[in-house]
Coordinates of C-alpha atoms in Angstrom, one line a residue:
Chain A
X1 CA 3.2 24.5 -91.8
X2 CA 0.3 23.6 -89.5
X3 CA -3.0 24.7 -91.1
X4 CA -5.9 26.1 -89.1
X5 CA -9.3 24.5 -89.1
X6 CA -12.0 27.1 -89.7
X7 CA -14.3 27.6 -86.8
X8 CA -17.5 25.5 -87.0
X9 CA -21.0 26.8 -86.5
X10 CA -21.3 25.0 -83.2
X11 CA -19.0 23.9 -80.4
X12 CA -19.7 21.0 -78.0
X13 CA -18.3 20.8 -74.4
X14 CA -18.5 18.3 -71.5
X15 CA -18.2 19.5 -68.0
X16 CA -14.9 18.4 -66.5
X17 CA -14.3 16.5 -63.3
X18 CA -14.7 18.7 -60.2
X19 CA -15.6 21.7 -62.4
X20 CA -18.6 24.0 -62.7
X21 CA -20.2 25.7 -65.6
X22 CA -20.0 29.5 -65.5
X23 CA -22.6 29.8 -68.3
X24 CA -26.3 29.2 -68.6
X25 CA -28.5 28.7 -71.7
X26 CA -28.9 31.9 -73.5
X27 CA -25.7 33.6 -72.3
X28 CA -23.4 35.3 -74.7
X29 CA -19.8 34.3 -74.1
X30 CA -17.0 36.5 -75.5
X31 CA -14.1 34.7 -77.2
X32 CA -11.5 33.5 -74.6
X33 CA -13.9 33.9 -71.6
X34 CA -14.2 30.9 -69.2
X35 CA -17.2 28.6 -69.7
X36 CA -16.2 26.4 -66.8
X37 CA -14.0 26.8 -63.8
X38 CA -12.9 24.8 -60.8
X39 CA -10.4 22.0 -61.2
X40 CA -10.5 22.2 -65.1
X41 CA -11.0 25.5 -66.7
X42 CA -12.3 25.7 -70.2
X43 CA -12.7 28.8 -72.4
X44 CA -14.8 29.6 -75.4
X45 CA -12.8 29.4 -78.7
X46 CA -14.9 32.1 -80.2
X47 CA -17.7 34.5 -79.3
X48 CA -20.8 32.3 -78.8
X49 CA -24.4 32.1 -77.7
X50 CA -25.0 29.2 -75.3
X51 CA -27.7 27.3 -77.2
X52 CA -28.0 24.6 -74.5
X53 CA -26.3 23.9 -71.1
X54 CA -27.3 21.1 -68.8
X55 CA -25.5 19.4 -65.9
X56 CA -22.9 17.7 -68.1
X57 CA -23.0 19.0 -71.7
X58 CA -23.1 22.4 -73.3
X59 CA -23.6 23.5 -77.0
X60 CA -22.4 26.9 -78.1
X61 CA -23.4 28.5 -81.3
X62 CA -20.6 30.6 -82.8
X63 CA -21.7 34.1 -83.7
X64 CA -18.3 35.7 -84.4
X65 CA -15.1 33.9 -85.5
X66 CA -12.6 36.5 -84.2
X67 CA -10.0 34.5 -82.2
X68 CA -9.7 35.3 -78.5
X69 CA -7.4 38.3 -77.8
X70 CA -4.4 37.7 -75.5
X71 CA -4.5 38.7 -71.8
X72 CA -1.5 40.6 -70.3
X73 CA 1.6 38.5 -70.8
X74 CA 3.7 37.5 -67.7
X75 CA 7.4 38.0 -67.4
X76 CA 8.6 34.5 -66.2
X77 CA 11.6 35.9 -64.3
X78 CA 9.7 38.7 -62.6
X79 CA 6.6 36.7 -61.6
X80 CA 6.2 34.6 -58.5
X81 CA 5.9 30.9 -58.8
X82 CA 2.3 31.0 -57.4
X83 CA 1.2 33.6 -60.0
X84 CA 2.7 31.5 -62.8
X85 CA 0.9 28.4 -61.4
X86 CA -2.4 30.3 -61.2
X87 CA -2.0 31.4 -64.8
X88 CA -1.4 27.7 -65.8
X89 CA -4.5 26.8 -63.9
X90 CA -6.8 29.5 -65.2
X91 CA -5.6 29.1 -68.8
X92 CA -7.1 25.6 -68.6
X93 CA -3.8 23.7 -69.3
X94 CA -4.1 19.9 -69.3
X95 CA -1.8 17.1 -70.4
X96 CA -2.0 17.4 -74.1
X97 CA -0.1 14.1 -74.7
X98 CA -3.3 12.3 -74.2
X99 CA -3.6 12.1 -70.4
X100 CA -5.6 15.3 -70.0
X101 CA -4.6 15.5 -66.3
X102 CA -4.8 19.2 -65.2
X103 CA -1.2 20.5 -65.4
X104 CA -1.5 22.8 -62.3
X105 CA -2.4 19.8 -60.2
X106 CA 0.6 17.8 -61.6
X107 CA 2.9 20.8 -60.8
X108 CA 1.4 21.2 -57.3
X109 CA 1.9 17.6 -56.5
X110 CA 5.5 17.9 -57.9
X111 CA 6.1 20.9 -55.7
X112 CA 4.8 19.1 -52.7
X113 CA 7.1 16.1 -53.3
X114 CA 10.1 18.2 -54.3
X115 CA 11.4 17.3 -57.8
X116 CA 14.9 17.9 -59.2
X117 CA 14.4 17.0 -62.9
X118 CA 12.0 18.1 -65.6
X119 CA 11.7 15.5 -68.3
X120 CA 10.4 16.8 -71.6
X121 CA 8.5 14.0 -73.2
X122 CA 8.9 14.5 -76.9
X123 CA 9.0 10.7 -77.6
X124 CA 6.0 10.8 -79.9
X125 CA 5.8 7.1 -80.6
X126 CA 2.2 6.4 -81.6
X127 CA 2.2 5.3 -85.2
X128 CA 0.4 7.8 -87.4
X129 CA 0.6 10.7 -84.9
X130 CA 2.9 13.6 -85.6
X131 CA 1.3 16.6 -83.9
X132 CA 4.1 17.1 -81.4
X133 CA 6.7 16.9 -84.2
X134 CA 4.8 19.6 -86.2
X135 CA 4.5 21.7 -83.1
X136 CA 8.2 21.4 -82.3
X137 CA 9.0 22.8 -85.8
X138 CA 6.9 25.9 -85.4
X139 CA 6.5 26.6 -81.7
X140 CA 10.1 26.5 -80.4
X141 CA 9.9 29.9 -78.6
X142 CA 6.7 29.0 -76.8
X143 CA 8.1 25.6 -75.8
X144 CA 11.2 27.3 -74.4
X145 CA 9.0 29.7 -72.5
X146 CA 7.0 26.8 -71.1
X147 CA 10.2 25.1 -70.0
X148 CA 11.4 28.3 -68.3
X149 CA 8.0 28.7 -66.5
X150 CA 8.1 25.1 -65.2
X151 CA 11.7 25.5 -64.2
X152 CA 10.8 28.6 -62.2
X153 CA 7.6 27.2 -60.6
X154 CA 9.3 24.1 -59.4
X155 CA 12.8 25.4 -58.9
X156 CA 14.1 22.6 -61.2
X157 CA 17.8 21.8 -61.3
X158 CA 18.0 19.7 -64.5
X159 CA 15.9 19.7 -67.6
X160 CA 16.2 16.5 -69.7
X161 CA 14.8 16.2 -73.2
X162 CA 13.7 12.8 -74.3
X163 CA 12.8 13.1 -78.0
X164 CA 12.2 11.1 -81.0
X165 CA 14.5 11.9 -83.9
X166 CA 11.5 13.4 -85.8
X167 CA 11.4 16.3 -83.4
X168 CA 13.0 19.6 -84.3
X169 CA 14.4 20.4 -80.9
X170 CA 17.9 21.5 -81.6
X171 CA 17.3 25.1 -80.4
X172 CA 15.8 24.2 -77.0
X173 CA 17.9 25.2 -74.0
X174 CA 18.0 22.0 -72.0
X175 CA 20.7 20.3 -69.9
X176 CA 20.7 16.8 -71.3
X177 CA 19.3 15.3 -74.4
X178 CA 18.2 11.7 -75.3
X179 CA 17.3 11.4 -78.9
X180 CA 16.0 8.1 -80.2
X181 CA 15.6 6.9 -83.8
X182 CA 12.4 5.1 -84.4
X183 CA 11.0 4.8 -80.9
X184 CA 8.9 1.8 -80.3
X185 CA 5.3 2.1 -79.5
X186 CA 5.7 2.2 -75.7
X187 CA 8.8 4.4 -75.4
X188 CA 6.8 7.5 -74.8
X189 CA 5.0 6.1 -71.7
X190 CA 6.5 8.0 -68.8
X191 CA 7.2 4.9 -66.7
X192 CA 9.2 3.4 -69.6
X193 CA 10.9 6.7 -70.3
X194 CA 12.2 6.9 -66.7
X195 CA 13.2 3.2 -66.8
X196 CA 15.2 3.6 -70.1
X197 CA 16.9 6.9 -69.4
X198 CA 17.3 7.0 -65.6
X199 CA 17.0 3.4 -64.7
X200 CA 14.2 4.3 -62.3
X201 CA 11.5 1.6 -61.9
X202 CA 8.0 2.8 -61.0
X203 CA 6.1 0.2 -59.0
X204 CA 2.3 0.1 -59.8
X205 CA 0.6 3.1 -58.2
X206 CA 3.8 5.2 -58.2
X207 CA 4.3 8.3 -60.2
X208 CA 7.5 10.1 -61.4
X209 CA 7.1 12.7 -58.6
X210 CA 7.7 10.0 -56.1
X211 CA 11.3 9.7 -57.5
X212 CA 11.9 13.4 -58.0
X213 CA 10.9 13.7 -61.6
X214 CA 8.2 15.6 -63.4
X215 CA 7.4 14.5 -66.9
X216 CA 5.7 17.0 -69.3
X217 CA 4.6 16.4 -72.8
X218 CA 6.2 18.9 -75.2
X219 CA 2.8 20.0 -76.5
X220 CA 1.8 20.8 -72.9
X221 CA 4.9 22.9 -72.4
X222 CA 4.0 24.8 -75.6
X223 CA 0.5 25.4 -74.1
X224 CA 2.1 26.6 -70.9
X225 CA 4.4 29.0 -72.9
X226 CA 1.3 30.4 -74.7
X227 CA -0.5 30.8 -71.4
X228 CA 2.4 32.8 -70.0
X229 CA 2.1 35.1 -73.1
X230 CA -1.6 35.5 -72.3
X231 CA -3.3 32.9 -74.5
X232 CA -5.9 30.6 -72.9
X233 CA -6.0 27.0 -74.2
X234 CA -8.8 27.0 -76.8
X235 CA -7.1 25.1 -79.6
X236 CA -4.7 22.2 -80.0
X237 CA -2.7 20.6 -82.8
X238 CA -4.2 17.3 -83.9
X239 CA -3.1 14.8 -86.6
X240 CA -6.2 14.6 -88.8
X241 CA -5.8 11.8 -91.4
X242 CA -2.1 12.3 -91.3
X243 CA -2.3 16.0 -91.6
X244 CA -1.5 18.3 -88.7
X245 CA -4.1 21.0 -87.9
X246 CA -5.0 23.5 -85.2
X247 CA -8.4 22.4 -84.1
X248 CA -10.6 24.5 -81.8
X249 CA -11.4 22.6 -78.6
X250 CA -15.1 21.6 -78.7
X251 CA -15.0 21.1 -82.5
X252 CA -17.7 18.4 -83.3
X253 CA -16.0 15.4 -84.9
X254 CA -18.8 15.5 -87.6
X255 CA -17.0 18.5 -89.0
X256 CA -14.0 16.3 -89.8
X257 CA -15.4 12.8 -90.4
X258 CA -18.2 11.8 -92.6
X259 CA -18.6 8.1 -91.4
X260 CA -20.5 7.0 -88.3
X261 CA -17.4 6.0 -86.4
X262 CA -13.9 7.4 -86.1
X263 CA -10.7 6.4 -84.4
X264 CA -9.6 9.1 -81.9
X265 CA -6.0 8.9 -80.7
X266 CA -3.3 6.8 -82.4
X267 CA -3.7 3.6 -84.3
X268 CA -2.5 1.5 -81.4
X269 CA -3.8 3.1 -78.2
X270 CA -6.6 5.2 -79.7
X271 CA -10.2 4.2 -79.4
X272 CA -13.2 4.0 -81.7
X273 CA -16.0 6.5 -81.0
X274 CA -19.4 7.2 -82.5
X275 CA -19.0 10.5 -84.4
X276 CA -22.4 11.8 -83.5
X277 CA -22.1 13.9 -80.3
X278 CA -18.3 13.5 -80.1
X279 CA -16.0 16.5 -80.1
X280 CA -12.3 17.4 -80.0
X281 CA -11.1 17.8 -76.4
X282 CA -7.7 18.6 -74.9
X283 CA -6.6 15.0 -75.2
X284 CA -7.4 14.5 -78.9
X285 CA -4.0 14.0 -80.5
X286 CA -5.2 12.2 -83.6
X287 CA -8.3 11.5 -85.7
X288 CA -8.3 8.7 -88.2
X289 CA -10.7 6.3 -89.9
X290 CA -12.0 3.4 -87.8
X291 CA -11.4 0.0 -89.4
X292 CA -14.6 -2.0 -89.7
X293 CA -13.4 -5.6 -89.7
X294 CA -15.3 -8.3 -87.8
X295 CA -13.6 -10.0 -84.9
X296 CA -13.3 -13.7 -84.8
X297 CA -13.5 -15.7 -81.5
X298 CA -10.5 -15.9 -79.3
X299 CA -8.4 -19.0 -80.0
X300 CA -6.3 -18.5 -76.9
X301 CA -3.0 -18.4 -78.8
X302 CA -1.4 -16.2 -76.2
X303 CA 0.2 -13.8 -78.6
X304 CA -1.3 -10.9 -76.7
X305 CA 0.3 -12.2 -73.6
X306 CA 3.7 -12.1 -75.3
X307 CA 3.1 -8.6 -76.7
X308 CA 2.2 -7.0 -73.4
X309 CA 5.0 -4.8 -72.1
X310 CA 3.7 -5.2 -68.6
X311 CA 3.7 -9.0 -68.9
X312 CA 0.0 -9.2 -68.0
X313 CA -2.0 -12.4 -68.7
X314 CA -4.0 -10.7 -71.4
X315 CA -5.8 -13.8 -72.5
X316 CA -7.0 -14.3 -69.0
X317 CA -8.0 -10.7 -68.6
X318 CA -10.0 -10.9 -71.9
X319 CA -11.8 -14.0 -70.6
X320 CA -12.9 -12.4 -67.4
X321 CA -13.7 -9.1 -69.0
X322 CA -17.1 -9.9 -70.5
X323 CA -19.0 -9.8 -68.3
X324 CA -16.4 -8.2 -66.0
X325 CA -15.5 -10.2 -62.9
X326 CA -14.0 -7.4 -60.8
X327 CA -12.2 -9.5 -58.1
X328 CA -10.5 -11.8 -60.6
X329 CA -9.5 -8.9 -62.9
X330 CA -8.0 -7.1 -59.9
X331 CA -6.0 -10.1 -58.9
X332 CA -4.7 -10.6 -62.5
X333 CA -3.4 -7.0 -62.4
X334 CA -5.6 -5.2 -64.8
X335 CA -5.0 -2.0 -63.0
X336 CA -1.3 -2.1 -64.3
X337 CA -2.4 -2.0 -68.0
X338 CA -0.8 1.0 -69.6
X339 CA -3.3 1.0 -72.5
X340 CA -0.5 1.0 -75.1
X341 CA -2.5 -1.1 -77.5
X342 CA 0.3 -3.6 -78.5
X343 CA -2.1 -6.4 -77.8
X344 CA -4.4 -5.5 -80.8
X345 CA -2.0 -6.0 -83.7
X346 CA -0.8 -9.2 -82.1
X347 CA -4.3 -10.7 -82.2
X348 CA -4.8 -13.1 -85.2
X349 CA -8.6 -13.0 -84.6
X350 CA -8.7 -9.2 -84.9
X351 CA -10.3 -8.8 -81.5
X352 CA -10.2 -5.2 -80.2
X353 CA -8.5 -6.4 -77.0
X354 CA -7.6 -2.9 -75.8
X355 CA -11.3 -1.7 -76.0
X356 CA -12.4 -4.7 -74.0
X357 CA -9.7 -4.2 -71.4
X358 CA -10.5 -0.4 -71.2
X359 CA -14.2 -1.2 -70.6
X360 CA -13.2 -3.7 -67.9
X361 CA -10.9 -1.1 -66.4
X362 CA -13.7 1.5 -66.2
X363 CA -15.8 -1.1 -64.4
X364 CA -12.9 -1.8 -62.1
X365 CA -12.3 1.8 -61.3
X366 CA -16.1 2.4 -60.7
X367 CA -16.2 -0.6 -58.4
X368 CA -13.1 0.7 -56.5
X369 CA -14.7 4.1 -56.1
X370 CA -18.0 2.5 -54.9
X371 CA -16.0 0.4 -52.4
X372 CA -14.1 3.4 -51.0
X373 CA -17.3 5.4 -50.8
X374 CA -19.1 2.7 -48.9
X375 CA -16.1 2.1 -46.7
X376 CA -16.1 5.9 -45.8
X377 CA -19.9 5.9 -45.2
X378 CA -19.6 2.8 -43.1
X379 CA -16.8 4.2 -40.9
X380 CA -18.7 7.4 -40.4
X381 CA -21.9 5.6 -39.6
X382 CA -20.2 3.4 -37.0
X383 CA -18.6 6.5 -35.4
X384 CA -22.0 8.3 -35.5
X385 CA -23.8 5.4 -33.8
X386 CA -21.0 5.1 -31.3
X387 CA -21.1 8.8 -30.5
X388 CA -24.8 8.9 -30.0
X389 CA -24.6 5.8 -27.7
X390 CA -21.8 7.4 -25.6
X391 CA -23.7 10.7 -25.3
X392 CA -26.9 8.9 -24.2
X393 CA -24.9 6.9 -21.7
X394 CA -23.3 10.0 -20.3
X395 CA -26.7 11.7 -20.0
X396 CA -28.0 8.7 -18.2
X397 CA -24.9 8.7 -15.9
X398 CA -25.4 12.3 -15.0
X399 CA -29.1 11.7 -14.3
X400 CA -28.2 8.8 -12.0
X401 CA -25.6 11.0 -10.2
X402 CA -28.1 13.7 -9.7
X403 CA -30.6 11.3 -8.3
X404 CA -28.0 9.8 -6.0
X405 CA -27.1 13.3 -4.8
X406 CA -30.7 14.2 -4.2
X407 CA -31.4 11.0 -2.3
X408 CA -28.3 11.6 -0.2
X409 CA -29.5 15.1 0.6
X410 CA -33.0 14.0 1.7
X411 CA -31.6 11.1 3.9
X412 CA -29.4 13.5 5.8
Chain B
X1 CA -13.2 -57.4 -40.0
X2 CA -11.0 -55.6 -37.5
X3 CA -10.3 -52.9 -40.1
X4 CA -14.0 -52.2 -40.5
X5 CA -14.3 -51.9 -36.7
X6 CA -11.4 -49.5 -36.4
X7 CA -12.6 -47.3 -39.2
X8 CA -16.2 -47.3 -37.9
X9 CA -15.1 -46.4 -34.4
X10 CA -12.9 -43.6 -35.9
X11 CA -15.9 -42.2 -37.8
X12 CA -18.0 -42.3 -34.7
X13 CA -15.3 -40.7 -32.6
X14 CA -14.9 -37.9 -35.1
X15 CA -18.7 -37.3 -35.3
X16 CA -18.9 -37.2 -31.5
X17 CA -16.0 -34.7 -31.4
X18 CA -17.7 -32.5 -34.0
X19 CA -21.0 -32.6 -32.2
X20 CA -19.4 -31.7 -28.9
X21 CA -17.4 -28.9 -30.5
X22 CA -20.6 -27.4 -32.1
X23 CA -22.4 -27.5 -28.8
X24 CA -19.4 -25.9 -27.1
X25 CA -18.8 -23.2 -29.7
X26 CA -22.0 -22.5 -31.7
X27 CA -21.3 -21.0 -35.1
X28 CA -22.3 -17.4 -35.3
X29 CA -23.8 -15.5 -38.2
X30 CA -21.2 -12.8 -38.1
X31 CA -19.4 -13.7 -41.4
X32 CA -22.7 -13.8 -43.2
X33 CA -23.8 -10.5 -41.7
X34 CA -20.5 -8.9 -42.8
X35 CA -20.9 -10.3 -46.3
X36 CA -24.4 -8.9 -46.6
X37 CA -23.3 -5.6 -45.1
X38 CA -20.5 -5.4 -47.7
X39 CA -23.1 -5.7 -50.5
X40 CA -25.4 -3.0 -49.1
X41 CA -24.8 0.6 -50.3
X42 CA -24.1 2.1 -46.9
X43 CA -26.3 5.1 -47.4
X44 CA -27.7 4.5 -43.9
X45 CA -31.0 5.9 -45.2
X46 CA -33.3 3.6 -43.1
X47 CA -35.7 3.3 -46.1
X48 CA -35.7 -0.5 -45.5
X49 CA -37.3 0.1 -42.1
X50 CA -34.2 -0.8 -40.1
X51 CA -32.1 2.0 -38.6
X52 CA -29.1 1.6 -41.0
X53 CA -27.3 -0.8 -43.3
X54 CA -25.8 -3.0 -40.6
X55 CA -29.1 -3.6 -38.8
X56 CA -30.7 -4.5 -42.1
X57 CA -27.9 -6.9 -42.8
X58 CA -28.5 -8.6 -39.4
X59 CA -32.2 -8.7 -40.2
X60 CA -31.6 -10.3 -43.6
X61 CA -29.4 -12.9 -41.9
X62 CA -32.4 -13.7 -39.7
X63 CA -34.8 -13.9 -42.6
X64 CA -35.9 -10.4 -43.6
X65 CA -36.9 -9.9 -47.3
X66 CA -34.1 -9.1 -49.8
X67 CA -35.9 -6.4 -51.7
X68 CA -36.2 -3.6 -49.2
X69 CA -33.2 -1.5 -50.2
X70 CA -34.2 1.2 -52.7
X71 CA -30.9 3.1 -52.9
X72 CA -29.0 -0.1 -53.7
X73 CA -31.2 -0.6 -56.8
X74 CA -31.0 -3.6 -59.0
X75 CA -27.3 -4.1 -58.5
X76 CA -27.5 -4.6 -54.7
X77 CA -30.6 -6.8 -55.1
X78 CA -28.8 -9.0 -57.7
X79 CA -25.8 -9.4 -55.3
X80 CA -28.1 -10.3 -52.4
X81 CA -29.9 -12.9 -54.5
X82 CA -26.5 -14.3 -55.5
X83 CA -25.4 -14.4 -51.9
X84 CA -28.6 -16.0 -50.6
X85 CA -29.9 -18.1 -53.5
X86 CA -32.4 -20.1 -51.5
X87 CA -34.4 -17.1 -50.4
X88 CA -37.4 -15.6 -52.2
X89 CA -35.9 -12.9 -54.4
X90 CA -38.8 -10.5 -54.2
X91 CA -39.0 -7.5 -56.7
X92 CA -35.8 -5.6 -57.5
X93 CA -36.1 -1.9 -56.7
X94 CA -35.3 0.5 -59.5
X95 CA -31.8 2.0 -59.4
X96 CA -32.2 5.7 -58.3
X97 CA -30.1 8.6 -59.5
X98 CA -27.2 9.4 -57.1
X99 CA -28.1 12.6 -55.2
X100 CA -26.5 14.5 -52.4
X101 CA -28.0 17.0 -49.9
X102 CA -27.2 20.6 -50.2
X103 CA -28.1 23.3 -47.6
X104 CA -29.3 26.7 -49.0
X105 CA -27.0 28.6 -46.8
X106 CA -28.9 31.9 -47.2
X107 CA -31.9 30.3 -45.5
X108 CA -30.2 28.2 -42.9
X109 CA -31.0 29.5 -39.4
X110 CA -28.4 27.4 -37.6
X111 CA -31.0 25.3 -35.6
X112 CA -28.7 22.3 -35.4
X113 CA -31.6 19.8 -35.9
X114 CA -30.1 18.3 -39.1
X115 CA -26.7 17.6 -37.6
X116 CA -27.6 14.7 -35.3
X117 CA -30.0 13.4 -37.9
X118 CA -27.2 12.7 -40.4
X119 CA -26.2 9.1 -40.0
X120 CA -22.8 9.7 -41.5
X121 CA -21.9 13.0 -39.8
X122 CA -21.8 14.7 -43.2
X123 CA -23.3 18.0 -41.9
X124 CA -21.0 20.3 -40.1
X125 CA -22.1 23.4 -38.1
X126 CA -22.9 24.5 -34.6
X127 CA -26.0 25.9 -32.9
X128 CA -26.7 29.5 -34.2
X129 CA -24.0 29.0 -36.9
X130 CA -24.6 28.2 -40.5
X131 CA -24.4 24.5 -41.4
X132 CA -23.1 22.9 -44.6
X133 CA -22.9 19.5 -46.2
X134 CA -19.6 17.7 -46.8
X135 CA -20.3 16.6 -50.4
X136 CA -17.7 13.7 -50.3
X137 CA -19.3 12.2 -47.2
X138 CA -23.0 12.7 -48.0
X139 CA -24.8 9.5 -49.0
X140 CA -28.0 11.2 -50.2
X141 CA -30.2 9.4 -47.6
X142 CA -32.5 12.4 -47.2
X143 CA -32.8 11.9 -43.4
X144 CA -31.8 15.5 -42.9
X145 CA -34.8 16.8 -44.9
X146 CA -37.6 16.2 -42.4
X147 CA -36.0 17.8 -39.3
X148 CA -35.2 21.1 -41.1
X149 CA -37.8 23.7 -39.9
X150 CA -37.2 26.1 -42.8
X151 CA -36.9 23.5 -45.6
X152 CA -33.5 24.8 -46.7
X153 CA -32.1 21.4 -47.5
X154 CA -32.6 19.9 -50.9
X155 CA -31.2 16.9 -52.8
X156 CA -29.3 17.6 -56.0
X157 CA -27.1 15.9 -58.5
X158 CA -23.5 15.8 -57.3
X159 CA -21.5 18.5 -59.1
X160 CA -24.5 20.7 -60.0
X161 CA -24.3 24.3 -58.7

């Protein structure tokens, strides 16, 4: 039985990428009403007063804890694919497995590439996280509805279930099943899932859609199913200290954790955050205590290199990560890191290798964005200068022609 | 003895060949200019006093000061100093907040004055038609602000309404 966290007095929200607030300080937001729209919709988990809203953050004071009432449910078989997709978008569904990528965008890309197989990712493999397993035990009907909706949106031929043996998925109507006892810590990464089940190797930069697959987390499918029955995404199941709970999205972490820092995500691939100002978002699949041991210096033993499933030179990456040397990190293949976290337990010096690599990756991505932005500006500036020069030259040419004509006319 | 003579003449021959080659094909500053240009933020804002990033890069290669780029901030300045260590570093400008231009479309009269002023062609529109800014292409250089006769262009944080 998944328990429900009582609503806190206050909810915190960040503005999502390419999304805009629909609220201003002082507004009253009814439960279930959108507070941001655009690429990533977000809805209020309860009736709230907007205590504060600036460009990037908002604080909502809960004034009534009645849960949001459902909108009109859709009949999957009688609704067009685009209406189903719009419902997925406007219910704010995002990848609940931890990716947080907007599901409607994933489905749109899949529709554009044309996919034949839906892979249900129920390979919950992160040690200490069991939210998907708990959800599979209680939300079978919604998951099935989510599967049906995706099947209809993308006109899928085959539905394949990849599940850990802890999942209660016997009643799901799927075409093929792959059940694994004790999955290892990287089995749930979609690229390894496709490699192990379908023998499909994704090269860096490729996604499953490029090979005709769309991979959806089982929790995301549950959320899609609920969206089809009219419930916007305002809560998710999270493993809190080993116990699975429905948490309202926007719940401040300080409601759950008393210490200064906490571990968000699993014990391997999660990360340590400062509790003050942090909140539960759509990607928060686990909350646990952060260990507070001291890291010793790196002794270059190379155990992290051996542990890496992508065979990256982790020791080298670590050396060039602080301070980050973008060119070297790029050449060593940092972009291919899947952030599984297997390097951390391998380290005899207790270095938080993953956190270091993540920081470096953030720098790398920012640098890439800067580079592409400057390249764009450069191209456009060159084109602009060129155009102005050509126009000036044409004007000058016309002037000369006119002059020549006039001279010709007077000499006649 | 003969070995010394042979080696010495070889050295002299090579030196002469190199000198001749240098006179024949003088080395140009193009790679340096490209390197400097790659460091500059490409906002094309002309706040350095040169009409764009590439002209400033050329000017730096010929000895202009390194601290004239306000939008590049401390990061660009640090990279320039790293690239040209024997120059006077000057004072690093403060890194500004990234901004982009936005046209208040209710007040735009379609005068077309801002469109040619934009160094990266990020404003689209036609005479007597409303103009708008392509947010992805805008560099926030503010060069479109002075030409606007109705002051309907403002700089805002990207993503704000």
